[in-house]
Short mmCIF file of C-alpha atoms in Angstrom, two decimals:
data_model
loop_
_atom_site.label_atom_id
_atom_site.label_comp_id
_atom_site.label_asym_id
_atom_site.label_seq_id
_atom_site.Cartn_x
_atom_site.Cartn_y
_atom_site.Cartn_z
CA MET G 1 74.28 238.32 -10.42
CA ASN G 2 76.19 241.34 -11.75
CA SER G 3 79.32 240.88 -13.87
CA HIS G 4 81.66 241.77 -10.96
CA ALA G 5 80.01 239.18 -8.73
CA ALA G 6 80.13 236.60 -11.52
CA THR G 7 83.84 237.20 -11.97
CA LEU G 8 84.43 236.80 -8.26
CA ALA G 9 82.39 233.60 -8.17
CA LEU G 10 84.35 232.11 -11.04
CA ALA G 11 87.63 233.00 -9.40
CA LEU G 12 86.53 231.52 -6.09
CA ALA G 13 85.37 228.34 -7.77
CA ALA G 14 89.00 227.70 -8.64
CA SER G 15 90.78 229.38 -5.75
CA CYS G 16 88.73 227.76 -2.99
CA ALA G 17 88.52 224.28 -4.46
CA ARG G 18 90.29 222.83 -1.43
CA ALA G 19 87.58 224.20 0.84
CA GLY G 20 84.69 223.66 -1.58
CA ALA G 21 84.67 219.95 -2.30
CA THR G 22 81.30 218.37 -3.16
CA PRO G 23 79.60 216.92 -1.24
CA ARG G 24 80.61 219.08 1.69
CA HIS G 25 80.70 217.95 5.29
CA GLU G 26 78.17 219.69 7.50
CA LEU G 27 79.43 222.40 9.82
CA THR G 28 77.93 221.49 13.20
CA LEU G 29 78.05 223.61 16.35
CA THR G 30 76.26 222.77 19.61
CA ILE G 31 76.18 225.64 22.08
CA ASP G 32 75.51 225.33 25.80
CA CYS G 33 74.65 228.78 27.09
CA ARG G 34 74.61 227.49 30.68
CA HIS G 35 78.38 226.99 30.62
CA PRO G 36 80.00 229.89 28.75
CA GLY G 37 83.74 230.03 28.39
CA HIS G 38 86.17 232.92 28.76
CA ARG G 39 85.35 236.61 28.47
CA ILE G 40 86.04 238.11 25.06
CA SER G 41 88.25 241.19 25.27
CA PRO G 42 86.63 244.04 23.33
CA LEU G 43 90.11 245.30 22.42
CA ILE G 44 90.55 242.55 19.82
CA PHE G 45 88.42 244.67 17.48
CA GLY G 46 90.99 247.45 17.23
CA VAL G 47 92.52 249.24 14.26
CA GLY G 48 95.63 251.31 13.65
CA HIS G 49 95.88 255.06 13.31
CA SER G 50 97.74 257.05 10.71
CA GLU G 51 98.20 260.79 10.68
CA ARG G 52 98.40 260.66 6.87
CA SER G 53 95.07 261.73 5.42
CA ASP G 54 93.26 259.06 3.42
CA ALA G 55 89.64 259.84 2.71
CA ASP G 56 89.04 256.29 1.49
CA ARG G 57 89.86 254.65 4.83
CA ALA G 58 86.97 254.03 7.18
CA GLU G 59 86.87 255.84 10.47
CA PRO G 60 87.11 253.46 13.45
CA TRP G 61 83.54 254.22 14.53
CA GLU G 62 82.21 253.38 11.04
CA LEU G 63 83.68 249.91 11.46
CA GLY G 64 82.48 249.49 15.00
CA ALA G 65 86.11 249.27 16.10
CA THR G 66 86.63 249.35 19.85
CA ALA G 67 90.14 250.79 20.05
CA VAL G 68 92.74 252.60 17.96
CA ARG G 69 96.50 252.11 18.23
CA TRP G 70 98.77 255.09 17.68
CA GLY G 71 101.69 253.27 16.09
CA GLY G 72 103.75 252.54 13.01
CA ASN G 73 107.36 253.35 12.21
CA SER G 74 107.04 257.11 12.58
CA SER G 75 105.72 256.70 16.15
CA SER G 76 109.25 255.69 17.21
CA ARG G 77 110.38 259.25 16.55
CA TYR G 78 107.31 261.23 17.63
CA ASN G 79 108.13 264.24 19.79
CA TRP G 80 105.15 264.64 22.08
CA GLU G 81 106.54 267.85 23.57
CA LEU G 82 106.56 269.57 20.17
CA GLY G 83 103.17 268.00 19.50
CA ASN G 84 103.29 267.58 15.71
CA ALA G 85 106.81 266.46 14.88
CA TRP G 86 107.72 263.00 13.56
CA ASN G 87 110.55 261.47 11.58
CA THR G 88 109.38 259.21 8.75
CA GLY G 89 112.45 256.94 8.81
CA SER G 90 113.08 254.77 5.79
CA ASP G 91 109.36 254.87 4.90
CA TRP G 92 109.78 258.36 3.45
CA PHE G 93 113.33 259.67 3.04
CA PHE G 94 114.14 259.96 6.77
CA ARG G 95 112.39 263.33 6.86
CA ASN G 96 111.01 265.25 9.81
CA VAL G 97 107.40 266.13 9.08
CA ASP G 98 104.18 267.54 10.43
CA TYR G 99 101.50 265.16 9.20
CA SER G 100 98.63 267.23 10.44
CA ASP G 101 99.09 271.00 10.07
CA LYS G 102 96.52 271.42 12.82
CA PRO G 103 96.77 273.31 16.10
CA GLY G 104 97.46 271.50 19.34
CA ALA G 105 99.30 268.27 20.01
CA ALA G 106 98.45 265.44 17.61
CA TYR G 107 98.26 262.82 20.36
CA ALA G 108 95.72 264.94 22.26
CA ARG G 109 93.53 265.38 19.18
CA PHE G 110 93.78 261.64 18.53
CA MET G 111 92.73 260.69 22.05
CA ASP G 112 90.00 263.30 22.35
CA GLU G 113 88.40 262.24 19.05
CA ASN G 114 88.47 258.61 20.13
CA ARG G 115 86.90 259.43 23.45
CA ALA G 116 84.17 261.46 21.76
CA HIS G 117 83.23 258.35 19.77
CA GLY G 118 83.50 255.92 22.68
CA VAL G 119 86.66 254.29 21.32
CA ALA G 120 89.68 253.39 23.47
CA SER G 121 93.16 254.74 22.72
CA ALA G 122 96.45 252.81 22.71
CA LEU G 123 99.73 254.72 22.50
CA THR G 124 103.17 253.74 21.22
CA MET G 125 105.84 255.24 23.47
CA PRO G 126 109.26 255.86 21.86
CA MET G 127 112.18 254.03 23.43
CA ILE G 128 114.65 254.34 20.53
CA GLY G 129 116.21 257.29 22.36
CA TRP G 130 115.80 259.96 19.67
CA VAL G 131 112.77 261.94 18.45
CA ALA G 132 112.29 264.62 15.80
CA LYS G 133 113.70 268.02 16.73
CA ASP G 134 111.49 269.92 14.25
CA THR G 135 109.21 269.35 11.27
CA SER G 136 111.63 270.12 8.45
CA SER G 137 115.06 268.49 8.92
CA ALA G 138 116.21 265.48 6.89
CA SER G 139 118.94 262.92 7.51
CA PHE G 140 120.33 262.72 3.96
CA PRO G 141 120.19 266.12 2.23
CA VAL G 142 121.72 266.13 -1.25
CA ALA G 143 123.74 269.23 -0.37
CA ARG G 144 125.59 267.20 2.24
CA PHE G 145 125.59 263.64 0.81
CA GLY G 146 125.44 264.25 -2.94
CA PRO G 147 123.23 262.57 -5.57
CA GLN G 148 121.20 259.62 -4.33
CA LEU G 149 119.30 256.70 -5.76
CA ALA G 150 115.91 258.23 -4.96
CA LEU G 151 114.81 261.76 -4.09
CA ASP G 152 111.71 262.96 -2.30
CA PRO G 153 109.43 264.09 -5.15
CA ASP G 154 108.14 266.97 -3.03
CA HIS G 155 111.59 267.96 -1.70
CA PRO G 156 114.20 267.05 -4.35
CA GLY G 157 116.96 268.24 -2.06
CA VAL G 158 116.33 265.23 0.21
CA GLY G 159 117.50 261.72 -0.64
CA ASN G 160 116.89 258.20 0.62
CA GLY G 161 120.40 257.65 1.99
CA VAL G 162 121.54 255.35 -0.84
CA ALA G 163 124.14 256.55 -3.34
CA LYS G 164 123.59 256.26 -7.08
CA ASN G 165 125.81 253.17 -7.15
CA GLY G 166 123.66 251.46 -4.52
CA HIS G 167 126.07 252.10 -1.65
CA VAL G 168 124.28 252.72 1.65
CA LEU G 169 125.44 256.09 3.00
CA SER G 170 126.59 256.40 6.60
CA PRO G 171 124.46 258.93 8.48
CA ASP G 172 125.68 261.97 10.36
CA ALA G 173 125.13 262.22 14.11
CA PRO G 174 121.47 261.84 15.19
CA GLN G 175 121.39 265.53 16.12
CA ARG G 176 120.99 266.39 12.42
CA THR G 177 117.28 265.56 12.77
CA SER G 178 116.70 264.57 16.36
CA VAL G 179 116.94 265.37 20.05
CA PRO G 180 117.55 262.85 22.85
CA ALA G 181 114.44 261.13 24.21
CA PRO G 182 115.51 259.49 27.49
CA PRO G 183 113.09 257.61 29.75
CA GLU G 184 112.44 260.82 31.68
CA MET G 185 110.78 262.27 28.57
CA ILE G 186 108.37 259.33 28.54
CA THR G 187 107.69 259.74 32.26
CA ARG G 188 106.72 263.34 31.56
CA TRP G 189 104.36 262.22 28.80
CA ALA G 190 102.65 259.56 30.92
CA THR G 191 102.37 262.09 33.76
CA ARG G 192 100.78 264.63 31.44
CA LEU G 193 98.30 262.07 30.16
CA ARG G 194 97.18 261.30 33.70
CA SER G 195 96.96 264.96 34.72
CA ASP G 196 94.89 265.71 31.61
CA ASP G 197 92.61 262.76 32.37
CA ARG G 198 93.37 261.06 29.07
CA GLU G 199 92.98 257.32 29.54
CA VAL G 200 95.37 254.96 27.73
CA ALA G 201 94.12 251.41 27.19
CA LEU G 202 97.61 250.08 26.40
CA TYR G 203 101.07 251.60 26.34
CA PHE G 204 103.19 249.94 23.63
CA LEU G 205 106.95 249.89 24.09
CA ASP G 206 107.90 251.35 20.72
CA ASN G 207 107.43 249.68 17.36
CA GLU G 208 109.38 246.77 15.82
CA PRO G 209 112.69 247.52 17.57
CA THR G 210 114.56 244.69 15.88
CA LEU G 211 114.11 246.56 12.59
CA TRP G 212 115.45 249.91 13.81
CA HIS G 213 118.78 249.35 12.04
CA GLU G 214 116.77 249.54 8.80
CA THR G 215 113.75 251.72 9.50
CA HIS G 216 115.66 254.25 11.64
CA ARG G 217 119.26 253.59 10.67
CA ASP G 218 119.94 257.34 10.65
CA VAL G 219 119.82 257.35 14.48
CA HIS G 220 120.19 253.65 15.32
CA PRO G 221 122.41 251.98 12.70
CA GLN G 222 123.42 249.06 14.93
CA PRO G 223 121.12 245.99 15.10
CA VAL G 224 119.21 245.57 18.35
CA GLY G 225 120.31 242.46 20.23
CA TYR G 226 118.88 240.53 23.16
CA ASP G 227 120.54 242.66 25.82
CA GLU G 228 119.67 246.03 24.35
CA LEU G 229 116.03 245.05 23.85
CA LEU G 230 115.75 244.01 27.49
CA GLU G 231 117.67 247.02 28.78
CA ARG G 232 115.48 249.49 26.90
CA THR G 233 112.33 247.63 27.94
CA LEU G 234 113.31 247.89 31.61
CA ARG G 235 114.31 251.56 31.51
CA TYR G 236 111.38 252.85 29.46
CA GLY G 237 108.86 250.45 30.98
CA GLU G 238 109.82 251.61 34.46
CA ALA G 239 109.45 255.21 33.27
CA ILE G 240 105.82 254.53 32.34
CA ARG G 241 105.16 252.50 35.50
CA ARG G 242 106.44 255.32 37.74
CA ALA G 243 104.01 257.80 36.22
CA ALA G 244 101.10 255.41 35.73
CA PRO G 245 101.27 252.51 38.23
CA ASP G 246 98.10 250.90 36.87
CA ALA G 247 99.14 251.16 33.22
CA VAL G 248 98.78 248.15 30.94
CA ILE G 249 102.14 247.92 29.15
CA ALA G 250 102.67 245.87 25.98
CA GLY G 251 105.92 244.78 24.39
CA PRO G 252 108.19 244.01 22.63
CA ALA G 253 106.21 244.75 19.41
CA LEU G 254 108.17 242.24 17.33
CA TRP G 255 107.75 242.53 13.57
CA GLY G 256 107.12 238.90 12.56
CA PHE G 257 107.74 235.19 12.99
CA PRO G 258 111.57 235.19 12.68
CA ALA G 259 111.79 237.94 15.28
CA LEU G 260 110.31 235.58 17.87
CA PHE G 261 113.50 233.52 17.67
CA ASP G 262 116.39 235.82 16.77
CA SER G 263 117.38 239.41 17.44
CA ALA G 264 118.55 241.75 14.72
CA ALA G 265 122.12 240.77 15.65
CA GLY G 266 121.59 237.33 14.14
CA ARG G 267 121.73 233.68 15.14
CA TRP G 268 124.99 234.08 17.04
CA ASP G 269 123.16 236.31 19.53
CA ARG G 270 120.77 233.48 20.33
CA TYR G 271 123.71 231.11 20.85
CA ALA G 272 125.25 233.67 23.22
CA HIS G 273 122.05 233.52 25.28
CA GLY G 274 121.89 229.79 25.76
CA GLY G 275 120.12 229.04 22.49
CA VAL G 276 116.84 230.30 23.94
CA PRO G 277 114.51 232.02 21.41
CA LEU G 278 114.49 235.80 21.82
CA LEU G 279 110.90 236.16 23.03
CA ALA G 280 111.12 233.25 25.47
CA TRP G 281 114.38 234.68 26.90
CA TYR G 282 112.86 238.18 27.10
CA LEU G 283 109.89 236.88 29.10
CA ARG G 284 112.11 234.85 31.41
CA GLU G 285 114.26 237.88 32.16
CA LEU G 286 111.26 240.12 32.79
CA ARG G 287 109.89 237.57 35.23
CA ALA G 288 113.24 237.45 37.03
CA HIS G 289 113.26 241.25 37.17
CA GLU G 290 109.81 241.33 38.77
CA GLN G 291 110.77 238.65 41.29
CA LYS G 292 113.90 240.61 42.22
CA THR G 293 112.49 244.16 42.29
CA GLY G 294 108.74 243.73 42.70
CA THR G 295 108.17 245.86 39.57
CA ARG G 296 106.12 244.43 36.75
CA ILE G 297 107.15 245.91 33.42
CA VAL G 298 105.16 244.07 30.74
CA ASP G 299 101.53 243.02 31.14
CA VAL G 300 100.80 242.02 27.55
CA VAL G 301 103.08 240.28 25.03
CA ASP G 302 102.82 242.05 21.70
CA VAL G 303 103.86 240.77 18.26
CA HIS G 304 102.81 241.60 14.70
CA PHE G 305 101.28 239.20 12.17
CA TYR G 306 101.57 239.70 8.42
CA PRO G 307 101.10 236.55 6.32
CA GLN G 308 104.08 236.00 4.06
CA GLY G 309 104.42 234.65 0.54
CA ASP G 310 104.41 236.03 -2.97
CA GLY G 311 101.50 238.33 -3.69
CA ILE G 312 99.78 238.33 -0.30
CA GLY G 313 100.30 242.10 -0.09
CA LEU G 314 99.47 244.80 2.44
CA GLY G 315 96.54 247.18 2.50
CA VAL G 316 94.93 247.41 -0.93
CA GLU G 317 98.03 245.91 -2.56
CA GLY G 318 98.23 242.20 -3.27
CA LYS G 319 97.49 239.69 -5.98
CA THR G 320 93.97 238.40 -6.47
CA ASP G 321 94.55 235.52 -8.86
CA PRO G 322 92.81 232.30 -7.77
CA GLU G 323 95.87 230.64 -6.21
CA THR G 324 96.96 233.71 -4.23
CA ALA G 325 93.40 234.34 -3.06
CA ALA G 326 93.21 230.76 -1.80
CA ARG G 327 96.58 231.04 -0.03
CA ARG G 328 95.49 234.29 1.59
CA ILE G 329 92.47 232.55 3.10
CA ARG G 330 94.47 229.49 4.16
CA SER G 331 97.17 231.66 5.74
CA VAL G 332 94.86 232.41 8.66
CA ARG G 333 95.65 228.89 9.82
CA ALA G 334 99.15 230.09 10.74
CA LEU G 335 97.51 231.74 13.74
CA TRP G 336 96.12 228.56 15.29
CA ASP G 337 96.51 225.30 13.36
CA PRO G 338 99.43 223.02 14.33
CA ALA G 339 98.82 220.94 11.19
CA TYR G 340 99.28 223.91 8.84
CA ARG G 341 102.75 224.30 7.35
CA ASP G 342 103.19 227.92 6.30
CA GLU G 343 103.18 228.17 2.50
CA SER G 344 105.81 230.91 2.33
CA TRP G 345 109.56 230.96 2.88
CA ILE G 346 108.77 230.19 6.53
CA ASP G 347 107.91 226.62 5.45
CA GLU G 348 107.05 225.31 8.91
CA PRO G 349 104.07 225.41 11.30
CA VAL G 350 103.75 228.86 12.83
CA ARG G 351 100.81 228.19 15.23
CA LEU G 352 101.35 231.71 16.51
CA LEU G 353 98.67 232.00 19.21
CA PRO G 354 99.25 228.63 20.92
CA ARG G 355 103.01 229.16 20.64
CA LEU G 356 102.76 232.52 22.39
CA ARG G 357 100.56 231.04 25.10
CA GLU G 358 102.97 228.18 25.71
CA TRP G 359 105.98 230.52 25.95
CA ILE G 360 104.13 232.85 28.31
CA ASP G 361 103.00 229.99 30.55
CA ALA G 362 106.53 228.58 30.66
CA ASN G 363 108.44 231.83 31.14
CA TYR G 364 106.21 234.57 32.57
CA PRO G 365 102.70 233.31 33.46
CA GLY G 366 99.82 235.72 33.51
CA ARG G 367 100.73 237.86 30.50
CA GLY G 368 98.07 238.62 27.90
CA ILE G 369 98.58 238.45 24.14
CA SER G 370 98.36 241.35 21.71
CA ILE G 371 98.63 241.29 17.94
CA GLY G 372 99.61 244.93 17.52
CA GLU G 373 99.45 244.91 13.71
CA TRP G 374 97.88 242.53 11.20
CA ASN G 375 96.64 242.71 7.65
CA PHE G 376 96.01 240.29 4.75
CA GLY G 377 96.41 242.66 1.79
CA ALA G 378 94.16 242.91 -1.30
CA GLU G 379 91.54 244.73 0.75
CA ARG G 380 89.23 245.19 -2.23
CA HIS G 381 88.98 241.43 -2.80
CA ILE G 382 86.62 239.02 -1.06
CA SER G 383 89.53 236.77 0.01
CA SER G 384 90.78 239.58 2.26
CA GLY G 385 87.38 239.94 3.91
CA LEU G 386 87.04 236.20 4.50
CA ALA G 387 90.52 236.05 6.05
CA THR G 388 89.76 239.08 8.23
CA ALA G 389 86.52 237.61 9.57
CA GLU G 390 88.18 234.27 10.32
CA THR G 391 90.99 236.06 12.14
CA LEU G 392 88.63 238.04 14.37
CA GLY G 393 86.92 234.80 15.30
CA ARG G 394 90.24 233.12 16.12
CA PHE G 395 91.25 236.06 18.32
CA ALA G 396 88.00 235.65 20.27
CA GLU G 397 88.50 231.88 20.49
CA ALA G 398 92.08 232.17 21.77
CA GLY G 399 91.33 234.76 24.45
CA VAL G 400 93.60 237.39 22.86
CA GLU G 401 93.79 240.57 24.94
CA ALA G 402 94.10 243.10 22.11
CA ALA G 403 94.56 243.25 18.34
CA PHE G 404 94.84 246.13 15.89
CA TYR G 405 94.23 245.82 12.16
CA TRP G 406 96.70 247.95 10.16
CA THR G 407 95.48 250.58 9.64
CA ALA G 408 91.76 250.49 8.85
CA PRO G 409 90.14 248.98 5.76
CA PRO G 410 88.64 251.26 3.11
CA ARG G 411 84.95 251.76 3.67
CA GLY G 412 82.69 249.35 1.85
CA THR G 413 85.41 246.77 1.19
CA PRO G 414 85.21 243.10 2.24
CA PRO G 415 87.40 243.61 5.38
CA PHE G 416 85.16 246.56 6.31
CA TRP G 417 82.16 244.23 6.29
CA ALA G 418 84.13 241.55 8.13
CA PHE G 419 84.53 243.98 11.04
CA ARG G 420 80.87 244.93 10.83
CA ALA G 421 79.89 241.24 11.00
CA PHE G 422 81.25 241.29 14.55
CA ARG G 423 80.69 244.90 15.52
CA ASN G 424 77.63 246.35 13.78
CA TYR G 425 75.92 243.77 11.61
CA ASP G 426 72.44 245.32 11.81
CA GLY G 427 73.44 248.97 11.37
CA ARG G 428 72.16 249.71 14.88
CA GLY G 429 75.30 248.83 16.82
CA SER G 430 74.55 245.19 17.66
CA SER G 431 77.71 243.18 18.08
CA PHE G 432 79.34 239.88 18.95
CA GLY G 433 78.80 238.94 22.58
CA ASP G 434 80.81 239.18 25.78
CA LEU G 435 81.44 235.49 26.53
CA PHE G 436 82.86 232.85 24.21
CA LEU G 437 80.64 229.82 23.71
CA GLY G 438 82.53 227.69 21.22
CA SER G 439 83.62 227.19 17.63
CA ALA G 440 83.55 224.59 14.88
CA SER G 441 85.11 224.00 11.47
CA ALA G 442 84.36 221.77 8.48
CA ASP G 443 85.74 221.81 4.93
CA GLY G 444 87.24 225.27 5.46
CA ALA G 445 84.03 226.78 6.82
CA SER G 446 84.03 227.93 10.44
CA ALA G 447 81.70 229.36 13.07
CA PHE G 448 82.31 231.25 16.32
CA ALA G 449 79.61 231.67 18.97
CA SER G 450 79.16 234.17 21.79
CA LEU G 451 76.72 235.11 24.53
CA ASP G 452 76.06 238.57 25.88
CA ASP G 453 76.24 239.29 29.59
CA SER G 454 72.47 239.37 29.94
CA GLY G 455 72.25 235.76 28.78
CA SER G 456 69.45 236.72 26.41
CA ARG G 457 71.31 236.91 23.08
CA VAL G 458 73.55 234.47 21.23
CA VAL G 459 75.54 235.73 18.25
CA ILE G 460 77.31 233.40 15.85
CA VAL G 461 79.61 234.49 13.03
CA ALA G 462 80.00 231.84 10.32
CA ILE G 463 82.48 232.08 7.45
CA ASN G 464 82.29 230.01 4.27
CA PRO G 465 85.31 230.61 2.01
CA GLY G 466 84.29 227.86 -0.41
CA SER G 467 82.93 228.07 -3.95
CA THR G 468 79.77 226.14 -3.03
CA ALA G 469 77.19 226.60 -0.31
CA ALA G 470 78.18 225.07 3.04
CA PRO G 471 75.57 223.15 5.05
CA ALA G 472 75.52 224.15 8.71
CA MET G 473 73.57 222.94 11.73
CA PHE G 474 73.34 224.82 15.02
CA GLU G 475 71.86 223.65 18.30
CA ILE G 476 71.26 225.92 21.29
CA ALA G 477 71.16 224.46 24.80
CA SER G 478 70.26 227.11 27.34
CA ALA G 479 68.06 228.14 30.22
CA GLY G 480 65.86 230.01 27.74
CA ARG G 481 64.30 229.25 24.38
CA PRO G 482 65.02 230.96 21.06
CA ARG G 483 62.24 233.41 20.29
CA ASP G 484 63.59 234.87 17.05
CA ILE G 485 66.55 234.28 14.76
CA HIS G 486 67.90 236.78 12.23
CA VAL G 487 70.67 236.03 9.75
CA TYR G 488 72.77 238.85 8.26
CA THR G 489 74.85 237.76 5.27
CA TYR G 490 77.59 239.44 3.27
CA SER G 491 79.02 237.68 0.22
CA ALA G 492 81.08 238.32 -2.91
CA GLY G 493 79.76 241.15 -5.02
CA ARG G 494 77.39 242.56 -2.41
CA THR G 495 77.52 246.09 -0.99
CA GLY G 496 76.41 245.21 2.52
CA PHE G 497 74.47 242.72 4.61
CA GLU G 498 71.21 241.10 3.58
CA MET G 499 68.95 240.12 6.46
CA GLU G 500 66.44 237.32 6.71
CA GLN G 501 64.41 235.97 9.61
CA ILE G 502 64.21 232.22 9.97
CA PRO G 503 61.91 230.08 12.14
CA ALA G 504 63.04 230.05 15.75
CA GLY G 505 64.06 226.75 17.25
CA ALA G 506 66.63 225.20 19.51
CA ARG G 507 68.02 223.36 16.48
CA PHE G 508 68.16 224.89 13.01
CA GLY G 509 70.05 224.47 9.77
CA LEU G 510 71.41 226.94 7.24
CA ARG G 511 73.16 226.84 3.91
CA LEU G 512 75.98 229.37 4.07
CA PRO G 513 76.37 231.00 0.64
CA PRO G 514 79.68 230.67 -1.23
CA ALA G 515 82.37 233.16 -0.22
CA SER G 516 80.26 234.60 2.58
CA ILE G 517 80.26 235.93 6.12
CA SER G 518 77.03 235.37 8.06
CA THR G 519 76.10 236.77 11.45
CA ILE G 520 73.34 234.82 13.17
CA GLU G 521 71.55 236.57 16.03
CA ILE G 522 69.42 234.39 18.33
CA ARG G 523 67.35 236.18 20.94
CA LEU G 524 66.32 234.04 23.89
CA SER G 525 63.30 234.12 26.16
CA LEU G 526 64.50 233.60 29.72
CA ASP G 527 61.07 232.90 31.21
CA GLY G 528 61.31 229.14 30.64
#
């Protein structure tokens, strides 16, 4: 074991003590291939797109990703008619920029590159009402607003909109940086996409609208309340539906757990709407609209998931001390486990996926679920990879329609290999199957099983976050018999998967290595 791997193992011995008790209970999964469950949507293996160049980030096709979402804060102000004009909002000094400096419209390059690699495209459609008018204007120039708390290091004449004394500056009219973007502008875009034969897997209704008063306060300083969110959803959703009747539309792209319950206008807004949580009310109103008009606006309910708590982080940022690493792994339980009380300021069970399903069933049956952004931080640490693999398995288990990691993990990192465990474990494009067969958990370890459409291949992904090896037993009940079994394992300190072939049998045991992700491929003979 090299010194880096030894350090990781020592850290995990402490950080994963809760999952690594000795002796460990056996992880047992019995799979009946004759009775598969629901179809697994390939769109759960999506990633986000950023126009900012980052040579370290993996390309979607390196990961085996199935779809890419054009999104993020700047997508709210993208001017598709100019082709390469965005406003960065509060992320970067409220500046208009051209991220690409390449000819042609950025969205067209994005979609064409995806199509060339067999990857689906999802687009965020602005509904904030304003988009960048050029690639050079800024909302808070020093010449107009005076000295500010922070200045753009590349353009010192542009500030962040906060005075030296900490006072938040009031913006000028939106026209300083922007032009109106009414629904008709979005209709024109959707029409162009269809005429150019560019297929959109999902249309997202903007990005995190209940944060606009912060992220885009230069053009939308007032908090978005219940009524405005619904009104914009109806107007811009109908604009897409007119141009693309068969479009799959996702909304409302809420930023996190509190946004499920309250608008940006605060708790009083919920009281003014009968005390009904924002998302539940939104779905109820959309259902009433469809019943009244016959027009379906939203097909997929979209929210974002970023685990909270000190040090969890985003992207490569985040603490990797033993306690934070352990919390990062445990935080996956907020997606599915009703017994898990979130260990952050949320301090209550989140149970995000079952909660969303219950609200959909009660208020607007038939909608799918999308997790439009998610990330566990500390991407260079094994805890991030273990959490990522567990999350992908939970998305498959819950029948999620689409999910997009933000943005894409750096190549060769643990989350990179977590994606590959599901999407290209053998380096030849083999992937998790089409139909969900079942799952099991024991002492923190978990396994998720699938069957491909041919019925001839079972793929199991097993995750052991513990500091000791986890015993596992698998049994295959099917119309065929296992003819060969290969196990591909990635663990702390490794640079990729190691493969071994084990004796084929309908029942077999494994010891999952500490801090590991294992993909088990079972090929079946269907001739009896």
